[in-house]
Coordinates of C-alpha atoms and ligand atoms in Angstrom, one line a residue:
M1 CA 2.4 -3.9 5.7
K2 CA 3.7 -0.6 7.2
I3 CA 7.3 -0.4 7.2
L4 CA 9.6 2.8 7.8
M5 CA 13.3 3.2 6.5
V6 CA 15.6 5.1 9.0
C7 CA 18.9 6.6 8.4
L8 CA 21.0 9.6 9.8
G9 CA 20.1 12.5 7.4
N10 CA 16.9 11.1 5.7
I11 CA 18.2 12.5 2.3
C12 CA 20.7 9.6 0.8
R13 CA 20.0 6.1 2.2
S14 CA 16.5 5.8 3.7
P15 CA 14.9 7.7 0.9
L16 CA 16.3 5.2 -1.8
A17 CA 15.1 2.3 0.4
H18 CA 11.8 4.0 0.9
G19 CA 11.4 4.8 -2.9
V20 CA 12.4 1.3 -4.0
L21 CA 10.3 -0.9 -1.7
E22 CA 7.4 1.4 -2.5
H23 CA 7.9 1.0 -6.3
L24 CA 8.5 -2.9 -6.0
A25 CA 5.3 -3.2 -3.6
K26 CA 3.3 -1.4 -6.4
E27 CA 4.8 -3.6 -8.9
N28 CA 3.6 -6.8 -6.9
G29 CA 0.0 -5.2 -6.2
L30 CA 0.7 -5.0 -2.6
E31 CA -0.9 -2.2 -0.7
W32 CA 1.9 -1.5 1.7
E33 CA 2.6 2.0 3.4
I34 CA 6.3 2.7 3.2
D35 CA 8.0 6.0 4.7
S36 CA 11.3 7.2 5.8
A37 CA 12.9 9.4 8.6
G38 CA 16.1 10.4 9.8
T39 CA 17.4 10.2 13.3
G40 CA 18.8 13.9 12.7
H41 CA 17.1 17.2 12.1
W42 CA 19.3 18.9 9.6
H43 CA 17.5 18.2 6.6
I44 CA 13.8 18.4 7.7
G45 CA 11.6 19.8 4.9
E46 CA 14.4 19.0 2.0
K47 CA 14.1 16.8 -1.0
P48 CA 16.7 14.0 -1.0
D49 CA 19.9 14.5 -2.0
H50 CA 20.3 15.2 -5.6
R51 CA 22.7 12.1 -6.1
S52 CA 20.2 9.8 -4.5
I53 CA 17.3 11.3 -6.8
A54 CA 19.6 10.9 -9.9
V55 CA 20.7 7.3 -9.2
A56 CA 17.1 6.2 -8.4
K57 CA 16.1 7.8 -11.7
N58 CA 18.6 6.0 -13.6
Y59 CA 17.0 2.6 -12.4
G60 CA 13.4 3.7 -12.9
V61 CA 12.5 5.0 -9.5
D62 CA 11.2 8.4 -8.9
I63 CA 12.1 9.7 -5.2
S64 CA 12.0 13.5 -6.1
Q65 CA 8.8 14.2 -4.2
Q66 CA 9.9 12.8 -0.8
S67 CA 10.4 15.3 2.0
C68 CA 12.9 14.8 4.7
R69 CA 11.5 14.3 8.4
Q70 CA 12.8 13.5 11.6
F71 CA 12.2 10.0 13.5
E72 CA 9.6 10.5 16.2
I73 CA 8.2 8.2 18.9
G74 CA 4.9 8.0 17.4
D75 CA 6.6 5.9 14.5
F76 CA 6.9 3.0 16.9
D77 CA 3.0 2.9 17.0
N78 CA 2.5 3.5 13.3
Y79 CA 4.9 1.0 11.7
D80 CA 5.2 -2.7 11.8
H81 CA 8.8 -2.9 11.0
I82 CA 11.5 -0.1 11.4
F83 CA 14.5 -0.8 9.3
V84 CA 17.8 1.1 10.0
M85 CA 20.9 1.5 7.9
D86 CA 23.6 1.3 10.3
Y87 CA 24.5 0.7 13.8
S88 CA 24.5 4.3 14.8
N89 CA 21.0 4.5 13.6
L90 CA 20.0 1.4 15.4
S91 CA 21.3 2.6 18.8
D92 CA 19.6 6.1 18.4
V93 CA 16.2 4.7 17.5
K94 CA 16.5 1.8 20.0
A95 CA 17.3 4.7 22.8
L96 CA 13.7 6.0 22.1
A97 CA 11.9 2.8 22.4
R98 CA 9.7 2.6 25.4
H99 CA 9.0 -1.3 25.6
D100 CA 9.8 -4.4 24.4
E101 CA 7.3 -4.3 21.6
D102 CA 8.9 -1.1 20.3
H103 CA 12.3 -2.7 20.6
G104 CA 11.0 -5.8 18.5
K105 CA 10.2 -3.6 15.5
V106 CA 13.6 -2.4 14.9
S107 CA 16.5 -4.0 13.0
L108 CA 19.2 -3.6 10.6
F109 CA 18.0 -3.3 7.1
L110 CA 20.5 -5.5 5.8
K111 CA 20.7 -8.5 7.8
N112 CA 24.3 -8.5 9.0
E113 CA 25.8 -5.5 7.5
I114 CA 25.4 -1.9 7.4
V115 CA 24.5 0.3 4.3
P116 CA 27.7 2.6 4.2
D117 CA 26.6 6.3 4.2
P118 CA 27.6 7.8 0.8
Y119 CA 27.1 11.5 1.8
Y120 CA 30.7 12.3 1.4
D121 CA 31.4 9.7 -1.5
D122 CA 29.9 10.1 -4.8
N123 CA 30.8 6.8 -6.2
L124 CA 29.0 5.0 -3.2
F125 CA 25.6 6.1 -4.6
D126 CA 25.6 3.4 -7.4
P127 CA 26.6 0.5 -4.9
V128 CA 24.2 1.7 -2.3
Y129 CA 21.2 1.5 -4.7
K130 CA 22.0 -1.8 -5.7
M131 CA 22.3 -3.1 -2.1
V132 CA 19.1 -1.6 -1.3
E133 CA 17.4 -3.1 -4.3
R134 CA 18.6 -6.5 -3.4
R135 CA 17.4 -6.1 -0.1
C136 CA 13.9 -4.7 -1.0
R137 CA 13.2 -7.7 -3.4
E138 CA 14.1 -10.0 -0.6
I139 CA 11.9 -8.0 1.9
I140 CA 9.0 -8.5 -0.5
A141 CA 9.6 -12.1 -1.0
E142 CA 9.8 -12.9 2.8
M143 CA 6.8 -10.9 3.9
N144 CA 4.6 -11.6 0.9
T145 CA 4.9 -15.4 1.5
P146 CA 1.9 -16.8 3.6
A147 CA 3.1 -18.0 7.0
Ligands
4NP1 P1 21.9 9.6 5.0 O1 23.2 10.3 4.6 O2 21.9 9.2 6.5 O3 22.1 8.6 4.2 O4 20.9 10.5 4.7 C1 23.6 11.6 5.5 C2 23.0 12.9 5.0 C3 23.6 13.9 5.7 C4 24.2 14.0 6.6 C5 24.8 12.9 7.2 C6 24.5 11.7 6.5 N1 24.7 15.1 7.3 O5 25.6 15.0 8.4 O6 24.1 16.2 7.0

């Protein structure tokens, strides 16, 4: 399974989803390939935001070695699922889709709600982590069940 997590900056939300799913997949003995990217270009090459690194560390997940990159068209070919954090990410990624198969790979990470952007609110990092962890556990359960 190859999964790409996408948000705007690729420094707050998607690095958490990337790190947590990678951690849980390993814990479950799954050889999944997880990555993350941003629709924006501002932070390319940077590590995740220090607040995301800290909250993940607090729950035993190390995301400090991740490096920010921008979403690119080839990601549609390289991943089975592309999970986006909010509706703006959804329209930005879908605007790049070339055909139905690309469109079919893209969905909101949470089923019917967004992951709020914590960039301007320090108090959101912990609740965002918890939302991300809950959904990652669900993804493992859903995708690890034989059809
Ligand atoms: P993220 O948060 O999309 O969760 O990584 C943001 C990070 C940086 C910016 C916006 C959102 N920014 O404008 O630089």
